[in-house]
Coordinates of C-alpha atoms in Angstrom, one line a residue:
Chain A
M201 CA 0.0 0.0 0.1
N202 CA 1.2 3.5 -0.7
T203 CA 2.9 5.2 2.4
L204 CA 0.8 8.1 2.1
A205 CA -2.5 6.0 2.4
I206 CA -0.7 4.1 5.3
V207 CA -0.2 7.2 7.4
F208 CA -3.6 8.7 6.5
R209 CA -5.5 5.4 7.5
K210 CA -3.6 5.2 10.7
E211 CA -4.2 8.9 11.6
M212 CA -8.0 8.3 10.6
R213 CA -8.2 5.3 12.9
E214 CA -6.7 7.3 16.0
I215 CA -8.8 10.1 15.3
F216 CA -12.1 8.2 15.3
R217 CA -10.8 6.6 18.5
D218 CA -10.3 9.8 20.2
R219 CA -13.1 10.9 22.4
R220 CA -12.2 14.4 22.1
T221 CA -12.5 14.5 18.3
L222 CA -15.8 12.7 18.6
I223 CA -17.1 15.1 21.3
A224 CA -16.2 17.9 19.1
L225 CA -17.9 16.5 16.0
G226 CA -21.1 16.0 18.1
L227 CA -20.8 19.5 19.3
A228 CA -20.3 20.9 15.9
A229 CA -23.4 18.9 14.8
L230 CA -25.6 20.1 17.8
A231 CA -24.1 23.7 18.5
T232 CA -25.7 25.5 15.4
P233 CA -29.1 24.1 15.7
T234 CA -29.1 25.0 19.4
V235 CA -28.1 28.6 18.6
L236 CA -30.5 29.0 16.0
I237 CA -33.5 27.7 18.2
V238 CA -32.4 30.3 21.0
I239 CA -32.3 33.0 18.3
S240 CA -35.7 32.2 16.9
Q241 CA -37.1 32.0 20.4
V242 CA -35.7 35.3 21.5
S243 CA -36.7 37.2 18.2
T244 CA -40.2 35.8 18.5
K245 CA -40.5 36.8 22.3
T246 CA -39.0 40.2 21.4
A247 CA -41.6 40.7 18.7
T248 CA -44.6 39.7 20.9
Q249 CA -43.6 41.0 24.2
N250 CA -45.5 43.6 26.1
Y251 CA -43.7 46.9 27.5
T252 CA -44.9 48.9 30.3
V253 CA -45.3 52.7 30.2
G254 CA -45.7 54.5 33.4
Y255 CA -47.4 57.8 32.9
S256 CA -49.2 60.7 34.4
G257 CA -51.6 63.1 33.2
D258 CA -54.6 62.6 30.7
I259 CA -54.2 60.4 27.7
P260 CA -55.4 61.9 24.5
T261 CA -58.6 60.0 23.2
G262 CA -57.7 56.9 21.3
L263 CA -54.1 56.8 21.9
D264 CA -54.5 54.5 24.7
I265 CA -56.3 52.1 22.3
L266 CA -53.4 52.3 20.0
M267 CA -50.7 51.9 22.4
I268 CA -52.3 48.6 24.0
A269 CA -52.6 47.3 20.7
T270 CA -49.0 47.7 20.0
G271 CA -48.0 46.0 23.2
L272 CA -47.4 49.0 25.4
Q273 CA -49.2 48.4 28.5
L274 CA -50.2 51.7 30.5
E275 CA -49.7 52.0 34.3
R276 CA -50.3 55.2 36.2
V277 CA -47.4 56.3 38.3
A278 CA -46.8 59.3 40.5
D279 CA -43.2 60.3 38.8
P280 CA -42.7 58.9 35.4
A281 CA -39.1 60.2 35.3
A282 CA -38.2 58.1 38.4
A283 CA -40.2 55.1 37.3
A284 CA -38.5 55.0 33.9
K285 CA -35.1 54.1 35.7
Q286 CA -36.3 50.7 36.8
Q287 CA -39.9 50.3 37.4
V288 CA -41.3 50.6 33.8
D289 CA -39.8 50.5 30.4
L290 CA -40.9 54.2 29.7
G291 CA -42.2 57.3 31.6
V292 CA -44.5 59.6 29.8
V293 CA -46.2 62.6 31.2
F294 CA -49.3 63.6 29.0
Q295 CA -49.7 67.4 28.9
P296 CA -52.5 69.2 27.0
S297 CA -50.1 70.5 24.1
E298 CA -47.0 68.0 24.3
I299 CA -45.7 64.7 25.7
D300 CA -42.6 64.4 27.6
E301 CA -40.8 60.9 27.5
W302 CA -38.2 59.6 29.8
Y303 CA -36.2 56.2 29.0
D304 CA -32.9 54.5 29.7
P305 CA -30.9 54.0 26.3
T306 CA -28.9 51.4 28.1
R307 CA -31.9 49.1 28.4
Q308 CA -32.9 47.3 25.3
S309 CA -36.5 46.9 26.5
A310 CA -36.7 50.8 26.8
Q311 CA -35.3 51.2 23.3
I312 CA -37.9 48.8 21.9
A313 CA -40.5 50.4 23.8
D314 CA -39.5 53.9 22.7
T315 CA -39.5 52.8 19.1
R316 CA -43.1 51.5 19.3
L317 CA -44.3 54.6 21.0
Q318 CA -42.8 56.8 18.3
T319 CA -44.4 54.8 15.7
V320 CA -47.8 54.9 17.5
L321 CA -47.5 58.6 18.0
G322 CA -46.4 59.2 14.3
Q323 CA -49.6 57.4 13.3
Y324 CA -51.7 59.1 15.9
N325 CA -50.3 62.4 14.9
A326 CA -51.0 61.9 11.3
A327 CA -54.5 60.7 11.7
K328 CA -55.2 63.7 13.8
A329 CA -53.7 66.1 11.3
A330 CA -55.8 64.5 8.7
S331 CA -59.0 64.7 10.5
A332 CA -58.5 68.4 11.1
L333 CA -57.5 69.0 7.6
K334 CA -60.6 67.4 6.6
Q335 CA -63.0 69.4 8.9
L336 CA -61.3 72.5 7.2
G337 CA -62.2 71.1 3.9
V338 CA -58.6 70.6 2.7
D339 CA -57.4 67.3 1.1
P340 CA -55.3 65.5 3.7
G341 CA -53.1 64.3 0.7
V342 CA -51.3 67.7 1.1
L343 CA -49.5 66.0 3.9
T344 CA -47.9 63.6 1.6
P345 CA -47.1 65.6 -1.6
L346 CA -44.5 62.9 -2.8
P347 CA -45.9 59.4 -1.8
V348 CA -43.6 56.6 -2.4
R349 CA -44.5 53.2 -3.8
A350 CA -41.8 50.8 -3.1
H351 CA -40.9 48.1 -5.6
P352 CA -38.4 45.4 -4.0
L353 CA -36.4 43.5 -6.4
S354 CA -36.7 40.4 -4.2
S355 CA -38.7 39.4 -1.1
P356 CA -37.5 41.5 1.9
V357 CA -38.1 38.8 4.1
K358 CA -36.0 36.3 1.8
A359 CA -33.3 39.0 1.7
A360 CA -33.0 39.6 5.4
G361 CA -32.8 35.6 5.6
N362 CA -29.9 35.7 3.2
A363 CA -28.2 38.6 5.0
F364 CA -28.4 36.4 8.2
L365 CA -26.9 33.6 6.3
S366 CA -24.3 35.5 4.7
F367 CA -22.9 36.5 8.0
F368 CA -23.6 33.3 10.1
L369 CA -22.4 30.7 7.4
P370 CA -18.9 32.1 6.6
Y371 CA -18.4 32.5 10.5
I372 CA -19.7 28.8 11.1
L373 CA -17.5 27.5 8.1
I374 CA -14.3 29.1 9.2
T375 CA -14.8 28.3 12.9
M376 CA -15.7 24.6 12.2
V377 CA -12.9 23.9 9.8
L378 CA -10.5 25.5 12.1
T379 CA -11.6 23.9 15.2
G380 CA -12.9 20.6 13.9
G381 CA -9.4 19.5 13.0
L382 CA -7.5 21.3 15.5
S383 CA -7.4 18.5 18.3
A384 CA -6.4 15.8 15.5
A385 CA -3.8 18.3 14.1
L386 CA -2.1 18.7 17.5
D387 CA -2.5 15.1 18.4
A388 CA -0.6 14.2 15.1
S389 CA 2.2 16.8 15.6
A390 CA 2.8 17.8 19.2
G391 CA 1.2 14.5 20.4
E392 CA 4.0 12.4 18.6
R393 CA 6.5 14.4 20.5
E394 CA 4.6 14.1 23.8
R395 CA 4.1 10.3 23.6
K396 CA 7.5 9.8 22.2
T397 CA 6.5 8.1 19.1
L398 CA 8.1 10.8 16.8
E399 CA 11.7 9.3 16.8
S400 CA 10.5 6.0 15.8
L401 CA 8.2 7.4 13.1
L402 CA 11.1 9.2 11.6
L403 CA 13.1 6.2 11.7
T404 CA 11.2 4.5 9.1
P405 CA 12.3 4.7 5.5
T406 CA 9.3 6.6 4.5
P407 CA 10.0 10.1 3.3
R408 CA 8.9 12.6 5.9
S409 CA 7.1 14.7 3.2
R410 CA 4.7 11.6 2.7
I411 CA 4.3 11.2 6.6
L412 CA 3.3 14.9 6.7
L413 CA 1.3 14.8 3.6
G414 CA -0.7 11.8 5.1
K415 CA -1.3 13.7 8.5
I416 CA -2.6 16.8 6.6
L417 CA -5.0 14.8 4.5
A418 CA -6.3 13.2 7.6
V419 CA -6.7 16.5 9.5
S420 CA -8.3 18.1 6.4
V421 CA -10.8 15.3 6.2
I422 CA -11.8 15.6 9.7
S423 CA -12.1 19.3 9.4
L424 CA -14.2 19.0 6.3
V425 CA -16.5 16.3 8.3
S426 CA -16.8 18.8 11.0
A427 CA -17.7 21.7 9.0
I428 CA -20.1 19.7 6.8
A429 CA -21.9 18.4 9.9
A430 CA -22.2 21.9 11.5
I431 CA -23.6 23.6 8.4
G432 CA -25.7 20.4 7.4
S433 CA -27.3 20.4 10.8
M434 CA -27.7 24.1 10.6
L435 CA -29.5 24.0 7.3
L436 CA -31.7 21.2 8.4
A437 CA -32.7 23.3 11.4
L438 CA -33.4 26.2 9.2
T439 CA -35.9 24.2 7.4
Q440 CA -37.8 23.6 10.7
I441 CA -37.2 26.7 12.6
P442 CA -38.6 30.1 11.0
L443 CA -36.1 32.7 11.4
L444 CA -36.9 36.4 10.7
G445 CA -40.3 35.4 9.7
T446 CA -39.2 33.0 7.0
R447 CA -37.7 29.6 6.4
V448 CA -34.1 30.3 5.2
S449 CA -32.4 27.9 2.7
L450 CA -29.3 27.8 0.8
S451 CA -29.2 27.7 -3.1
P452 CA -27.4 24.8 -4.8
L453 CA -24.8 27.3 -6.3
A454 CA -24.0 28.8 -2.8
A455 CA -23.8 25.3 -1.5
A456 CA -21.3 24.2 -4.1
V457 CA -19.2 27.3 -3.5
M458 CA -19.3 26.4 0.2
V459 CA -18.1 23.1 -0.2
W460 CA -15.3 24.1 -2.4
L461 CA -14.1 26.9 -0.1
A462 CA -14.3 24.4 2.8
I463 CA -12.0 22.3 1.0
L464 CA -9.5 24.9 0.3
L465 CA -9.7 26.2 3.9
A466 CA -9.2 22.8 5.3
G467 CA -6.2 22.2 3.5
C468 CA -4.6 25.5 4.5
F469 CA -5.6 25.3 8.3
S470 CA -4.5 21.7 8.5
S471 CA -1.0 22.8 7.3
V472 CA -1.0 25.5 9.6
T473 CA -2.1 23.7 12.8
L474 CA 0.3 21.0 12.1
A475 CA 3.1 23.3 11.7
L476 CA 2.2 25.1 15.0
G477 CA 1.9 21.7 16.7
T478 CA 5.2 20.7 15.3
L479 CA 6.6 23.8 17.2
A480 CA 5.0 22.6 20.5
K481 CA 6.6 20.3 22.8
N482 CA 3.1 19.0 24.0
F483 CA -0.6 19.1 23.1
R484 CA -1.1 21.9 25.7
Q485 CA 1.7 24.1 24.3
G486 CA 0.2 23.4 20.8
Q487 CA -3.1 24.7 21.9
A488 CA -1.6 27.9 23.3
F489 CA 0.2 28.5 20.1
S490 CA -3.2 27.9 18.1
T491 CA -5.2 30.2 20.1
P492 CA -4.5 33.4 18.4
L493 CA -5.0 31.7 15.1
Y494 CA -8.7 31.4 15.9
F495 CA -9.0 35.4 16.4
I496 CA -6.9 36.0 13.3
T497 CA -9.3 33.8 11.1
V498 CA -12.6 34.7 12.6
F499 CA -12.0 38.6 12.3
P500 CA -12.7 38.6 8.4
A501 CA -16.0 36.9 9.0
S502 CA -16.8 39.8 11.4
I503 CA -16.2 42.3 8.6
I504 CA -19.6 41.1 6.8
L505 CA -21.4 41.8 10.3
F506 CA -20.1 45.2 10.6
I507 CA -19.7 46.4 7.0
P508 CA -22.6 44.4 5.3
D509 CA -22.3 46.2 1.8
F510 CA -18.5 45.9 1.9
N511 CA -17.8 45.7 -2.0
P512 CA -14.2 45.5 -2.5
N513 CA -12.1 45.4 -5.6
L514 CA -10.5 42.1 -6.9
A515 CA -7.1 42.9 -5.0
Y516 CA -9.0 42.3 -1.7
Y517 CA -9.5 38.6 -3.0
L518 CA -6.0 37.8 -2.6
I519 CA -6.2 38.1 1.2
P520 CA -6.6 34.7 2.7
I521 CA -9.8 33.9 4.3
L522 CA -11.4 37.3 3.9
N523 CA -11.7 36.3 0.2
A524 CA -13.5 33.1 1.1
V525 CA -15.9 35.1 3.4
L526 CA -16.6 37.4 0.5
V527 CA -17.1 35.1 -2.3
L528 CA -19.3 33.0 0.0
R529 CA -21.4 36.1 0.9
D530 CA -21.9 37.0 -2.7
A531 CA -23.1 33.3 -3.6
I532 CA -25.5 33.5 -0.7
V533 CA -26.8 37.1 -1.0
H534 CA -26.9 37.5 -4.9
N535 CA -27.0 33.6 -5.6
S536 CA -24.1 34.3 -8.3
V537 CA -20.5 33.8 -8.4
A538 CA -17.9 36.3 -9.7
W539 CA -15.7 33.8 -11.5
P540 CA -12.5 36.2 -11.4
A541 CA -13.0 36.7 -7.7
L542 CA -13.4 32.9 -7.2
G543 CA -10.4 32.3 -9.4
I544 CA -8.2 34.6 -7.4
T545 CA -9.6 33.2 -4.2
T546 CA -8.8 29.6 -5.2
A547 CA -5.3 30.7 -6.3
S548 CA -4.8 32.7 -3.2
L549 CA -5.9 29.9 -0.9
A550 CA -4.0 27.2 -2.7
A551 CA -0.8 29.4 -2.5
T552 CA -1.3 29.8 1.1
G553 CA -2.0 26.1 1.6
L554 CA 1.3 25.4 -0.2
I555 CA 3.5 27.9 1.8
C556 CA 2.0 26.6 5.1
W557 CA 2.9 22.8 3.9
F558 CA 6.4 23.9 2.9
A559 CA 6.6 25.7 6.4
A560 CA 5.3 22.6 8.2
L561 CA 7.5 20.3 6.2
R562 CA 10.6 22.3 7.0
L563 CA 9.8 22.3 10.7
F564 CA 9.0 18.7 10.6
T565 CA 12.4 17.8 9.2
R566 CA 14.7 20.0 11.2
E567 CA 17.2 18.3 13.6
T568 CA 16.1 20.6 16.6
L569 CA 12.7 18.9 16.4
L570 CA 14.4 15.6 17.9
V571 CA 17.1 17.3 19.8
R572 CA 14.4 19.2 21.9
S573 CA 12.3 16.1 22.3
Chain B
M297 CA 36.5 -9.9 13.4
S298 CA 34.0 -9.9 10.5
P299 CA 33.7 -6.9 8.0
A300 CA 32.1 -4.0 9.7
A301 CA 28.3 -3.6 9.4
V302 CA 28.5 -0.2 11.1
K303 CA 31.5 2.0 10.3
V304 CA 31.9 5.4 12.1
D305 CA 34.9 7.6 10.9
R306 CA 36.2 10.7 12.7
L307 CA 32.6 11.8 13.6
E308 CA 31.9 15.2 14.9
K309 CA 28.7 16.9 15.8
T310 CA 27.7 20.2 17.7
L311 CA 24.3 20.7 19.1
G312 CA 23.7 24.3 19.9
K313 CA 26.9 25.6 21.6
N314 CA 27.8 22.2 22.8
K315 CA 30.5 20.1 20.9
V316 CA 28.9 16.7 21.6
L317 CA 31.2 14.6 19.4
R318 CA 34.9 15.3 18.7
G319 CA 36.2 12.9 16.0
I320 CA 35.0 9.7 17.3
S321 CA 35.6 6.4 15.1
M322 CA 34.5 2.9 15.8
E323 CA 33.2 -0.4 14.0
A324 CA 30.7 -2.8 14.7
A325 CA 30.4 -6.3 13.1
S326 CA 27.5 -8.5 12.4
G327 CA 27.1 -11.3 14.9
E328 CA 28.5 -9.3 17.9
I329 CA 27.1 -7.2 20.7
F330 CA 29.1 -4.0 20.5
G331 CA 28.9 -1.9 23.7
L332 CA 28.8 1.8 23.3
L333 CA 29.6 3.1 26.8
G334 CA 30.0 6.2 28.9
P335 CA 28.5 8.3 31.3
N336 CA 25.4 10.5 30.6
G337 CA 26.4 13.2 28.1
A338 CA 29.3 11.3 26.9
G339 CA 27.7 11.3 23.3
K340 CA 26.3 7.9 23.0
T341 CA 22.8 8.7 22.0
T342 CA 24.0 11.3 19.4
T343 CA 26.4 8.8 18.0
L344 CA 23.5 6.4 17.6
R345 CA 21.1 9.1 16.3
I346 CA 23.6 9.8 13.4
V347 CA 24.1 6.3 12.7
C348 CA 20.2 5.8 12.0
T349 CA 20.2 9.1 10.2
L350 CA 18.0 11.1 12.7
L351 CA 20.9 13.7 12.8
A352 CA 23.4 14.6 10.3
P353 CA 27.0 14.7 11.0
D354 CA 28.9 18.1 11.0
A355 CA 32.0 16.1 9.9
G356 CA 33.2 12.5 9.5
S357 CA 31.0 9.8 7.9
V358 CA 29.2 6.8 8.9
E359 CA 28.4 3.7 6.7
V360 CA 25.7 1.0 7.4
L361 CA 26.2 -2.1 5.5
G362 CA 27.9 -0.1 2.8
F363 CA 25.4 2.6 2.6
D364 CA 26.5 6.1 3.6
T365 CA 24.0 7.8 6.1
T366 CA 24.2 11.2 4.4
S367 CA 23.7 10.1 0.7
A368 CA 21.5 7.1 1.3
P369 CA 19.6 7.7 4.5
E370 CA 16.5 5.6 3.5
E371 CA 18.5 2.5 2.6
V372 CA 20.2 2.9 6.1
R373 CA 16.9 3.2 7.8
R374 CA 15.6 0.0 5.9
R375 CA 18.6 -2.0 7.4
V376 CA 18.4 -0.4 11.0
G377 CA 16.2 -1.3 14.1
V378 CA 16.2 1.0 17.1
V379 CA 15.0 0.5 20.6
T380 CA 15.2 3.3 23.2
A381 CA 14.3 4.0 26.6
D382 CA 11.5 6.1 25.5
I383 CA 8.9 3.3 25.1
G384 CA 6.4 5.8 23.3
V385 CA 3.4 3.7 21.5
Y386 CA 0.3 5.0 20.0
P387 CA -2.2 4.5 22.8
R388 CA -5.4 4.3 20.8
L389 CA -3.9 1.6 18.6
S390 CA -3.6 -2.0 19.7
A391 CA -0.2 -3.7 20.1
R392 CA -0.6 -5.7 16.9
E393 CA -1.8 -2.3 14.9
N394 CA 1.4 -0.4 16.2
I395 CA 3.6 -3.1 15.0
T396 CA 1.7 -3.3 11.6
Y397 CA 2.0 0.3 11.1
F398 CA 5.7 0.4 11.5
A399 CA 6.0 -2.7 9.3
E400 CA 4.2 -0.9 6.5
L401 CA 6.1 2.0 6.8
S402 CA 9.3 0.1 6.8
G403 CA 8.4 -1.4 3.5
V404 CA 7.3 -4.8 4.2
A405 CA 5.3 -6.2 1.3
D406 CA 1.6 -6.5 1.8
G407 CA 1.7 -10.2 1.2
D408 CA 4.2 -10.9 4.0
L409 CA 2.8 -8.4 6.4
K410 CA 0.7 -10.7 8.6
R411 CA 3.3 -13.5 8.7
R412 CA 6.0 -11.1 9.8
V413 CA 3.7 -9.4 12.5
D414 CA 2.5 -12.9 13.7
A415 CA 6.2 -14.0 13.8
V416 CA 7.3 -11.0 16.0
V417 CA 4.2 -11.4 18.1
D418 CA 5.2 -15.1 18.8
R419 CA 8.8 -14.5 19.2
L420 CA 8.4 -11.9 21.9
D421 CA 5.6 -13.8 23.6
M422 CA 3.1 -11.0 23.0
A423 CA -0.1 -13.1 22.0
S424 CA -2.0 -12.5 25.2
F425 CA -1.8 -8.8 24.7
A426 CA -1.4 -8.2 21.0
N427 CA -5.0 -7.2 20.5
Q428 CA -5.2 -4.8 23.5
R429 CA -5.1 -1.1 22.9
A430 CA -1.5 0.2 23.9
E431 CA -2.8 2.6 26.4
S432 CA -3.7 -0.3 28.8
L433 CA -0.3 -2.1 28.5
S434 CA 2.4 -2.3 31.3
S435 CA 5.8 -0.7 30.9
G436 CA 7.1 -4.1 30.0
Q437 CA 4.5 -5.0 27.6
K438 CA 5.0 -1.6 25.9
Q439 CA 8.9 -2.2 25.7
K440 CA 8.0 -5.4 23.8
V441 CA 5.8 -3.4 21.3
A442 CA 8.7 -1.1 20.9
I443 CA 11.1 -4.0 20.2
A444 CA 8.7 -5.6 17.9
R445 CA 8.2 -2.5 15.8
A446 CA 12.0 -2.1 15.7
I447 CA 12.6 -5.6 14.3
V448 CA 9.5 -6.4 12.4
H449 CA 11.4 -5.6 9.1
D450 CA 14.0 -8.0 10.1
P451 CA 16.9 -5.3 10.1
A452 CA 20.5 -6.5 10.0
V453 CA 21.6 -3.8 12.5
L454 CA 19.8 -3.4 15.8
M455 CA 20.6 -0.5 18.2
F456 CA 19.6 -0.5 21.7
D457 CA 20.1 3.1 23.5
E458 CA 19.7 2.7 27.3
P459 CA 16.8 0.0 26.6
T460 CA 16.4 -1.1 30.4
S461 CA 16.6 2.3 32.2
N462 CA 12.6 2.5 32.8
L463 CA 12.1 -1.3 33.2
D464 CA 12.0 -3.8 36.2
V465 CA 14.4 -6.7 36.6
L466 CA 12.3 -9.2 34.7
A467 CA 11.6 -7.0 31.8
S468 CA 15.3 -6.0 31.6
R469 CA 16.4 -9.7 31.8
E470 CA 14.2 -10.2 28.8
I471 CA 15.7 -7.4 26.8
R472 CA 19.3 -8.8 27.5
N473 CA 18.1 -12.4 26.5
F474 CA 16.8 -10.7 23.1
M475 CA 20.1 -9.1 22.4
V476 CA 21.9 -12.4 23.0
E477 CA 19.4 -14.1 20.8
S478 CA 19.8 -11.6 18.0
R479 CA 23.6 -12.0 17.9
G480 CA 23.1 -15.6 17.6
R481 CA 21.0 -14.9 14.5
G482 CA 23.9 -12.9 13.0
K483 CA 22.8 -9.5 13.7
C484 CA 24.9 -6.7 14.6
V485 CA 23.7 -5.3 18.0
I486 CA 24.9 -2.1 19.2
F487 CA 24.2 -1.7 22.9
S488 CA 24.5 1.8 24.3
T489 CA 24.6 2.2 28.1
H490 CA 26.0 3.9 31.0
V491 CA 25.6 0.8 33.2
L492 CA 29.1 -0.8 32.7
H493 CA 28.1 -3.9 34.6
D494 CA 25.4 -4.9 31.9
A495 CA 27.8 -4.2 29.3
E496 CA 30.5 -6.3 30.8
R497 CA 28.1 -9.2 30.9
L498 CA 26.8 -8.9 27.3
C499 CA 29.4 -7.2 25.1
D500 CA 31.9 -8.9 22.6
R501 CA 33.8 -5.6 22.1
V502 CA 33.1 -2.1 23.6
T503 CA 34.1 1.6 22.9
I504 CA 34.1 3.9 26.0
L505 CA 33.2 7.6 25.1
H506 CA 33.9 10.4 27.5
E507 CA 33.0 14.0 26.6
G508 CA 32.6 13.1 23.1
S509 CA 35.9 11.3 22.5
V510 CA 36.8 7.6 22.5
V511 CA 38.9 6.8 25.6
A512 CA 39.1 3.1 25.0
T513 CA 38.0 0.5 22.6
G514 CA 38.6 -3.2 22.1
T515 CA 37.2 -6.5 23.3
T516 CA 35.7 -6.4 26.7
A517 CA 38.6 -8.2 28.3
E518 CA 41.3 -5.8 26.6
V519 CA 39.5 -2.8 27.8
R520 CA 39.0 -4.1 31.4
G521 CA 42.6 -5.2 31.3
A522 CA 44.1 -5.8 34.7
H523 CA 41.1 -4.1 36.5
H524 CA 38.6 -5.8 38.5
D525 CA 35.9 -4.7 36.1
L526 CA 35.1 -2.1 33.4
E527 CA 33.9 0.5 35.8
D528 CA 37.4 0.5 37.4
A529 CA 38.9 0.6 34.1
F530 CA 36.6 3.3 33.0
L531 CA 37.3 5.5 36.1
E532 CA 41.1 5.3 35.6
L533 CA 40.9 6.2 31.9
V534 CA 38.7 9.2 32.9
E535 CA 41.1 10.3 35.6
K536 CA 44.2 10.2 33.2
R537 CA 42.6 12.6 30.9

C-alpha cells in the first residue's frame, strides 16, 4: 500500500478512537441548531413581548387603544421620570399640548418600547392632522405631496434571511474547519512528540514529506467532516425553525461554492495547525500556540457583520480567509459567483496552503525537532 | 572480526553551542554485541542518532552495511532497528496495530505483512496482549511493542539505547536475552548504556566515550585489562585525561 495511504489510514483510525474528536464532532452538529433555536425564540419573544409605560396626566382620546394594541401596557405612576429608571420601560407625562418622555437607552427593553411609542405617536399625529384638515375642507393628501410606492427587487423577508446566512455561514464554516481539525492536528504533531513516538516514526524509511502529507490529509478530512456536520445540521434546522419570519435555505450554487471553499480552507488550516503543533513540545503548548489563530481567522468573518455592503475590488480577494468570506457572501446574497473573484480566491488559498505545507515540512524535518524532544 | 556492519569515521557533531562529538571512530560487526559505553552526556545517543540518520554529522562519515548515512539515508533506515528507553507507542492502537503500522512504513510487502507481524508477536511472547489497546499495557509490555516494531522489518543492525533504564528486573532480563538471541541470528547489535556492569556481561567488544571522544576500544577483556571490572577501568581512563 502507498505510504501516504498508510499514514492517512492510521491517523483516521486514531482520530475516530479519540473521544475529544468525537465530542467535538457531536458538538459541531448540535451547536448551530441549538443557537438557531435560541435566536428564533428570542426574536419571537422580542416581537410579541409587552412593555410597560408609566404615565401621568390625561391620555389623549384613542391613543390608549393604539398603545395597548402595539403591546405598550399603561400603568399610572406618580413620577414617570423616576419610574423609567427601573420600575417601567418608559415614563411619559401627557400634557395638553405636548408629551414628555423618559427612557434609559442602556436598556434594550426601553429602546424597543421607545421605537413602538414613536411609531404609534406618528400614526396618531398623522390621523389627527388628516382629520383636522378634513374638517377645514382641505385634502389630507397635502401632508404627503410625494407618496412613495416601493418595488423591492426580491422578497425583503428572503433578503433578510440571506443577509443572516451571509454572516452566519462563513462564520460557522471558518470556525468549524479550524476547530474541527485542531485536536487531530495537535495530536498528530505535538502528540507524537509528547508520547515519544516521533523518533520511531522518523526512523522508518518513509520520506518525511509523505508522513506529513498523510497527516495533513487526515486532518483536512476531519475538518471537512466537522464543517459539513455543523452546516448540514444548521441548514436542516433552518428548514424547521422559522427565522426572521421566513424559512431560510441555501441555493445549490451557494452550497457548491461553500464546499469548494471548505476544501481549500481545510487544506490551509491543516498545514498551519500541524506546523504550530510541530513547534510545540506537547498538546497543551500546541493549544496555546493555536489560540491566536482563532481570532485571526474569525476576524474577517466579522467584517460582513460590521460592513454588510462591503464591496471591495479584486485585490482584496488575494487576502486569505477574507476572500473566502466575500465569495461565500456573494454566492448567498446574490446567488451568483464572480468567476474572477473565485479564481483569485482559489489561487490565493491554494498558494497559502502550499506555503504553510512547506513551512510545516521544514519544521518537521529539522534536527532541533528531535534534539528538543 | 567480521567486516564492519557499522563503520563510524572521525565523527563530529555540535548541538547548539555544545560540541558533543569530537572525531570519534568505531566499527561494529555482524554477529556481535558491540557496547557503546560512557557516562550521561558522553555522546552515545548522539552517535546512535547519526548512525540511524536522525541527525546529520558535521564532519566525518558513517556507513551502515556499505550505505552512507548522508547520501542514502532511506537505505540505511531499511537496515536498522532502534530500541530506546522512550517506549512511546500509539495509545489508541492495539499492540498489533502499532507493529503493523511500522512494518508497513518500513516497506514490508502486503503479502508478507501478517506473517511477519505474527512472527514477532510469537517471538516476543506477545499473543496474550497483542489485540489490547496500547494505553492499557504495562511498561514491560510496551517495551515489547517497541522492540517488535523495531525488528518487524528484520533489520541487519539493531541498536539499543539505554533500553532497560525504565524497566523492572524481569523486563530488563528479557531485553538482555533478546540481544543475545539476536547476536545468535547474526545481527549486529549495538548496545548503548552507562551501566557498565550490564555491558560487561553482554558485550563482545566495547568503545568507551567520554566528553565526545573515544577513551578506549577493544574486546571487553582488553578494555578491562588488569582491573577488577569495566567500571574501574573506566574510572582510571577518565582520571588520566
